[in-house]
């Protein structure tokens, strides 16, 4: 097996020893389910300097498990895990399953974002996503002076912020892990 691990580091407040760990395990039985994922991201936003609330929503479609999903689509299946990703200006994160009849089901809600809560949250029971349903990811940021991260002990004044890889940039990414429906 070959595995690739991408790790992001923030050296703005100094460098310490790397304490990253990876845990792998071997299943006791043969795994027959086929996992797949939905990755939703907005890369076109602007968070104006001083804005107390900037909100962006990304929507994706659930398509047949016989289809080849396009960008922003996912095959129907059982959602078993959700993951949120924003940086330091994040205010709140929400991911919902919007049923074809308009009903909404919360998949992941973090009303008071914390940069250190970026983790995969596994569901107690999988949730079925069917053809015609939609996935909606909403990110909110706060770019006021009070929310600015300290760099070298000093918080800079607010500036316009865009999508980017650096921790001082921002992101809006929602990811779901699903198992295929049986054929």
PDB file of C-alpha atoms in Angstrom:
ATOM      1  CA  UNK A   1       0.000   0.000   0.000  1.00  0.00           C
ATOM      2  CA  UNK A   2       1.066   3.570  -0.570  1.00  0.00           C
ATOM      3  CA  UNK A   3      -0.394   6.314   1.586  1.00  0.00           C
ATOM      4  CA  UNK A   4      -0.017  10.062   1.183  1.00  0.00           C
ATOM      5  CA  UNK A   5      -0.439  12.377   4.139  1.00  0.00           C
ATOM      6  CA  UNK A   6      -0.670  16.134   3.743  1.00  0.00           C
ATOM      7  CA  UNK A   7      -0.011  18.153   6.857  1.00  0.00           C
ATOM      8  CA  UNK A   8      -0.264  21.940   7.175  1.00  0.00           C
ATOM      9  CA  UNK A   9       1.903  23.823   9.656  1.00  0.00           C
ATOM     10  CA  UNK A  10       1.512  27.346  11.000  1.00  0.00           C
ATOM     11  CA  UNK A  11       4.869  28.806  11.972  1.00  0.00           C
ATOM     12  CA  UNK A  12       3.522  32.314  12.709  1.00  0.00           C
ATOM     13  CA  UNK A  13       3.975  31.786  16.458  1.00  0.00           C
ATOM     14  CA  UNK A  14       7.258  29.874  16.321  1.00  0.00           C
ATOM     15  CA  UNK A  15       8.345  26.336  15.624  1.00  0.00           C
ATOM     16  CA  UNK A  16       7.998  23.436  18.004  1.00  0.00           C
ATOM     17  CA  UNK A  17       8.564  19.731  17.781  1.00  0.00           C
ATOM     18  CA  UNK A  18       6.224  17.950  15.379  1.00  0.00           C
ATOM     19  CA  UNK A  19       3.761  15.933  17.446  1.00  0.00           C
ATOM     20  CA  UNK A  20       1.654  14.635  14.542  1.00  0.00           C
ATOM     21  CA  UNK A  21       0.580  10.997  14.660  1.00  0.00           C
ATOM     22  CA  UNK A  22      -1.138   8.605  12.281  1.00  0.00           C
ATOM     23  CA  UNK A  23      -3.091   5.574  13.431  1.00  0.00           C
ATOM     24  CA  UNK A  24      -3.828   2.705  11.052  1.00  0.00           C
ATOM     25  CA  UNK A  25      -5.678  -0.481  11.816  1.00  0.00           C
ATOM     26  CA  UNK A  26      -6.563  -3.664  10.000  1.00  0.00           C
ATOM     27  CA  UNK A  27     -10.187  -4.753   9.836  1.00  0.00           C
ATOM     28  CA  UNK A  28     -11.011  -8.101  11.413  1.00  0.00           C
ATOM     29  CA  UNK A  29     -13.312  -8.971   8.517  1.00  0.00           C
ATOM     30  CA  UNK A  30     -13.294  -8.303   4.789  1.00  0.00           C
ATOM     31  CA  UNK A  31     -14.678  -4.851   3.969  1.00  0.00           C
ATOM     32  CA  UNK A  32     -17.143  -5.106   1.075  1.00  0.00           C
ATOM     33  CA  UNK A  33     -18.655  -1.616   1.126  1.00  0.00           C
ATOM     34  CA  UNK A  34     -17.251   0.932  -1.331  1.00  0.00           C
ATOM     35  CA  UNK A  35     -16.694   4.335   0.290  1.00  0.00           C
ATOM     36  CA  UNK A  36     -16.859   7.590  -1.672  1.00  0.00           C
ATOM     37  CA  UNK A  37     -16.847  11.248  -0.720  1.00  0.00           C
ATOM     38  CA  UNK A  38     -18.324  14.633  -1.502  1.00  0.00           C
ATOM     39  CA  UNK A  39     -15.904  17.540  -1.290  1.00  0.00           C
ATOM     40  CA  UNK A  40     -17.563  20.968  -1.364  1.00  0.00           C
ATOM     41  CA  UNK A  41     -15.551  24.152  -1.485  1.00  0.00           C
ATOM     42  CA  UNK A  42     -16.045  27.813  -2.284  1.00  0.00           C
ATOM     43  CA  UNK A  43     -12.849  29.388  -3.614  1.00  0.00           C
ATOM     44  CA  UNK A  44     -14.303  32.642  -4.970  1.00  0.00           C
ATOM     45  CA  UNK A  45     -15.224  34.523  -1.798  1.00  0.00           C
ATOM     46  CA  UNK A  46     -14.024  37.873  -0.459  1.00  0.00           C
ATOM     47  CA  UNK A  47     -14.189  38.593   3.270  1.00  0.00           C
ATOM     48  CA  UNK A  48     -14.018  42.409   3.483  1.00  0.00           C
ATOM     49  CA  UNK A  49     -11.781  44.009   6.104  1.00  0.00           C
ATOM     50  CA  UNK A  50     -13.814  44.829   9.223  1.00  0.00           C
ATOM     51  CA  UNK A  51     -16.901  42.802   8.196  1.00  0.00           C
ATOM     52  CA  UNK A  52     -18.522  41.180  11.259  1.00  0.00           C
ATOM     53  CA  UNK A  53     -20.324  38.554   9.172  1.00  0.00           C
ATOM     54  CA  UNK A  54     -19.641  37.242   5.677  1.00  0.00           C
ATOM     55  CA  UNK A  55     -21.640  34.146   4.697  1.00  0.00           C
ATOM     56  CA  UNK A  56     -21.207  31.841   1.692  1.00  0.00           C
ATOM     57  CA  UNK A  57     -23.196  28.722   0.801  1.00  0.00           C
ATOM     58  CA  UNK A  58     -22.172  25.920  -1.573  1.00  0.00           C
ATOM     59  CA  UNK A  59     -24.716  23.410  -2.905  1.00  0.00           C
ATOM     60  CA  UNK A  60     -24.235  19.982  -4.463  1.00  0.00           C
ATOM     61  CA  UNK A  61     -26.526  17.346  -5.962  1.00  0.00           C
ATOM     62  CA  UNK A  62     -26.995  13.700  -5.034  1.00  0.00           C
ATOM     63  CA  UNK A  63     -27.065  11.631  -8.243  1.00  0.00           C
ATOM     64  CA  UNK A  64     -27.718   7.972  -9.056  1.00  0.00           C
ATOM     65  CA  UNK A  65     -25.092   5.469  -7.971  1.00  0.00           C
ATOM     66  CA  UNK A  66     -24.990   4.406 -11.634  1.00  0.00           C
ATOM     67  CA  UNK A  67     -23.920   7.923 -12.703  1.00  0.00           C
ATOM     68  CA  UNK A  68     -20.442   9.382 -12.886  1.00  0.00           C
ATOM     69  CA  UNK A  69     -20.716  12.411 -10.583  1.00  0.00           C
ATOM     70  CA  UNK A  70     -19.476  15.786 -11.793  1.00  0.00           C
ATOM     71  CA  UNK A  71     -17.693  18.310  -9.560  1.00  0.00           C
ATOM     72  CA  UNK A  72     -20.015  19.213  -6.681  1.00  0.00           C
ATOM     73  CA  UNK A  73     -22.081  16.046  -7.054  1.00  0.00           C
ATOM     74  CA  UNK A  74     -22.051  12.792  -5.114  1.00  0.00           C
ATOM     75  CA  UNK A  75     -23.535   9.361  -5.709  1.00  0.00           C
ATOM     76  CA  UNK A  76     -26.436   8.314  -3.522  1.00  0.00           C
ATOM     77  CA  UNK A  77     -25.498   6.300  -0.483  1.00  0.00           C
ATOM     78  CA  UNK A  78     -25.264   6.262   3.283  1.00  0.00           C
ATOM     79  CA  UNK A  79     -23.490   9.272   4.808  1.00  0.00           C
ATOM     80  CA  UNK A  80     -21.447   8.112   7.777  1.00  0.00           C
ATOM     81  CA  UNK A  81     -19.058  11.002   8.452  1.00  0.00           C
ATOM     82  CA  UNK A  82     -18.743  14.789   7.971  1.00  0.00           C
ATOM     83  CA  UNK A  83     -15.752  17.118   8.129  1.00  0.00           C
ATOM     84  CA  UNK A  84     -15.502  20.936   8.231  1.00  0.00           C
ATOM     85  CA  UNK A  85     -12.543  23.121   7.331  1.00  0.00           C
ATOM     86  CA  UNK A  86     -12.059  26.858   7.791  1.00  0.00           C
ATOM     87  CA  UNK A  87      -9.197  28.910   9.215  1.00  0.00           C
ATOM     88  CA  UNK A  88      -8.893  31.524  11.981  1.00  0.00           C
ATOM     89  CA  UNK A  89     -11.636  33.975  10.928  1.00  0.00           C
ATOM     90  CA  UNK A  90     -14.271  31.215  10.904  1.00  0.00           C
ATOM     91  CA  UNK A  91     -17.415  32.112  12.846  1.00  0.00           C
ATOM     92  CA  UNK A  92     -19.781  29.189  12.168  1.00  0.00           C
ATOM     93  CA  UNK A  93     -20.133  26.148   9.910  1.00  0.00           C
ATOM     94  CA  UNK A  94     -23.228  24.219   8.863  1.00  0.00           C
ATOM     95  CA  UNK A  95     -23.782  21.278   6.531  1.00  0.00           C
ATOM     96  CA  UNK A  96     -27.297  20.064   5.732  1.00  0.00           C
ATOM     97  CA  UNK A  97     -28.963  17.388   3.652  1.00  0.00           C
ATOM     98  CA  UNK A  98     -31.846  19.032   1.783  1.00  0.00           C
ATOM     99  CA  UNK A  99     -34.331  16.351   0.790  1.00  0.00           C
ATOM    100  CA  UNK A 100     -36.053  16.477  -2.601  1.00  0.00           C
ATOM    101  CA  UNK A 101     -39.286  17.430  -0.754  1.00  0.00           C
ATOM    102  CA  UNK A 102     -37.561  20.454   0.879  1.00  0.00           C
ATOM    103  CA  UNK A 103     -37.067  18.931   4.340  1.00  0.00           C
ATOM    104  CA  UNK A 104     -33.686  19.698   5.905  1.00  0.00           C
ATOM    105  CA  UNK A 105     -31.537  17.411   8.044  1.00  0.00           C
ATOM    106  CA  UNK A 106     -28.490  18.686   9.895  1.00  0.00           C
ATOM    107  CA  UNK A 107     -25.316  16.753   9.077  1.00  0.00           C
ATOM    108  CA  UNK A 108     -22.807  18.956  10.919  1.00  0.00           C
ATOM    109  CA  UNK A 109     -23.279  22.228  12.790  1.00  0.00           C
ATOM    110  CA  UNK A 110     -20.539  24.146  14.563  1.00  0.00           C
ATOM    111  CA  UNK A 111     -22.203  27.386  15.767  1.00  0.00           C
ATOM    112  CA  UNK A 112     -19.019  28.807  17.297  1.00  0.00           C
ATOM    113  CA  UNK A 113     -16.118  27.772  15.054  1.00  0.00           C
ATOM    114  CA  UNK A 114     -12.793  26.803  16.604  1.00  0.00           C
ATOM    115  CA  UNK A 115      -9.827  26.236  14.281  1.00  0.00           C
ATOM    116  CA  UNK A 116      -8.763  23.249  16.392  1.00  0.00           C
ATOM    117  CA  UNK A 117     -12.031  21.344  15.852  1.00  0.00           C
ATOM    118  CA  UNK A 118     -11.145  20.275  12.308  1.00  0.00           C
ATOM    119  CA  UNK A 119     -11.884  16.608  12.502  1.00  0.00           C
ATOM    120  CA  UNK A 120     -14.026  13.972  10.863  1.00  0.00           C
ATOM    121  CA  UNK A 121     -17.204  13.536  12.878  1.00  0.00           C
ATOM    122  CA  UNK A 122     -18.583  10.025  12.564  1.00  0.00           C
ATOM    123  CA  UNK A 123     -22.337   9.551  12.812  1.00  0.00           C
ATOM    124  CA  UNK A 124     -23.963   7.149  15.265  1.00  0.00           C
ATOM    125  CA  UNK A 125     -26.250   5.971  12.442  1.00  0.00           C
ATOM    126  CA  UNK A 126     -25.630   6.476   8.728  1.00  0.00           C
ATOM    127  CA  UNK A 127     -28.007   8.824   6.913  1.00  0.00           C
ATOM    128  CA  UNK A 128     -29.325   7.864   3.494  1.00  0.00           C
ATOM    129  CA  UNK A 129     -28.823  10.447   0.730  1.00  0.00           C
ATOM    130  CA  UNK A 130     -31.105   9.753  -2.240  1.00  0.00           C
ATOM    131  CA  UNK A 131     -31.227  10.905  -5.852  1.00  0.00           C
ATOM    132  CA  UNK A 132     -32.696  14.421  -5.987  1.00  0.00           C
ATOM    133  CA  UNK A 133     -31.427  15.405  -2.535  1.00  0.00           C
ATOM    134  CA  UNK A 134     -28.911  18.243  -2.185  1.00  0.00           C
ATOM    135  CA  UNK A 135     -26.045  18.906   0.192  1.00  0.00           C
ATOM    136  CA  UNK A 136     -25.675  22.489   1.431  1.00  0.00           C
ATOM    137  CA  UNK A 137     -22.527  23.782   3.154  1.00  0.00           C
ATOM    138  CA  UNK A 138     -22.583  27.250   4.751  1.00  0.00           C
ATOM    139  CA  UNK A 139     -19.527  29.046   6.137  1.00  0.00           C
ATOM    140  CA  UNK A 140     -19.555  32.310   8.090  1.00  0.00           C
ATOM    141  CA  UNK A 141     -16.512  34.435   8.882  1.00  0.00           C
ATOM    142  CA  UNK A 142     -15.835  37.385  11.218  1.00  0.00           C
ATOM    143  CA  UNK A 143     -13.131  39.769   9.953  1.00  0.00           C
ATOM    144  CA  UNK A 144     -13.340  42.433  12.674  1.00  0.00           C
ATOM    145  CA  UNK A 145     -10.330  43.761  14.607  1.00  0.00           C
ATOM    146  CA  UNK A 146     -11.248  41.601  17.631  1.00  0.00           C
ATOM    147  CA  UNK A 147     -11.011  38.390  15.552  1.00  0.00           C
ATOM    148  CA  UNK A 148      -7.560  39.008  14.010  1.00  0.00           C
ATOM    149  CA  UNK A 149      -4.952  36.360  14.845  1.00  0.00           C
ATOM    150  CA  UNK A 150      -1.832  37.549  16.656  1.00  0.00           C
ATOM    151  CA  UNK A 151       1.349  37.228  14.608  1.00  0.00           C
ATOM    152  CA  UNK A 152       4.543  37.566  16.635  1.00  0.00           C
ATOM    153  CA  UNK A 153       2.372  38.691  19.564  1.00  0.00           C
ATOM    154  CA  UNK A 154       0.614  41.523  17.702  1.00  0.00           C
ATOM    155  CA  UNK A 155      -2.752  41.408  15.958  1.00  0.00           C
ATOM    156  CA  UNK A 156      -2.629  43.213  12.602  1.00  0.00           C
ATOM    157  CA  UNK A 157      -5.495  45.434  11.456  1.00  0.00           C
ATOM    158  CA  UNK A 158      -8.228  43.715   9.422  1.00  0.00           C
ATOM    159  CA  UNK A 159      -7.506  43.272   5.700  1.00  0.00           C
ATOM    160  CA  UNK A 160      -9.493  41.832   2.824  1.00  0.00           C
ATOM    161  CA  UNK A 161      -9.182  38.036   2.951  1.00  0.00           C
ATOM    162  CA  UNK A 162      -9.612  35.529   0.124  1.00  0.00           C
ATOM    163  CA  UNK A 163      -9.426  31.752  -0.309  1.00  0.00           C
ATOM    164  CA  UNK A 164      -5.867  30.489   0.204  1.00  0.00           C
ATOM    165  CA  UNK A 165      -3.613  27.815   1.667  1.00  0.00           C
ATOM    166  CA  UNK A 166      -2.024  29.935   4.425  1.00  0.00           C
ATOM    167  CA  UNK A 167      -3.638  29.951   7.854  1.00  0.00           C
ATOM    168  CA  UNK A 168      -3.990  33.746   7.513  1.00  0.00           C
ATOM    169  CA  UNK A 169      -6.050  33.154   4.337  1.00  0.00           C
ATOM    170  CA  UNK A 170      -9.420  31.429   4.594  1.00  0.00           C
ATOM    171  CA  UNK A 171     -11.225  28.359   3.360  1.00  0.00           C
ATOM    172  CA  UNK A 172     -14.764  27.001   3.220  1.00  0.00           C
ATOM    173  CA  UNK A 173     -14.651  23.238   2.776  1.00  0.00           C
ATOM    174  CA  UNK A 174     -17.203  20.599   3.694  1.00  0.00           C
ATOM    175  CA  UNK A 175     -16.590  16.911   3.136  1.00  0.00           C
ATOM    176  CA  UNK A 176     -18.872  13.909   3.513  1.00  0.00           C
ATOM    177  CA  UNK A 177     -17.962  10.223   3.496  1.00  0.00           C
ATOM    178  CA  UNK A 178     -20.561   7.819   2.103  1.00  0.00           C
ATOM    179  CA  UNK A 179     -21.003   4.125   1.470  1.00  0.00           C
ATOM    180  CA  UNK A 180     -22.546   3.062  -1.845  1.00  0.00           C
ATOM    181  CA  UNK A 181     -26.011   1.597  -1.914  1.00  0.00           C
ATOM    182  CA  UNK A 182     -26.038  -2.065  -2.876  1.00  0.00           C
ATOM    183  CA  UNK A 183     -26.770  -2.732  -6.564  1.00  0.00           C
TER     184      UNK A 183
END
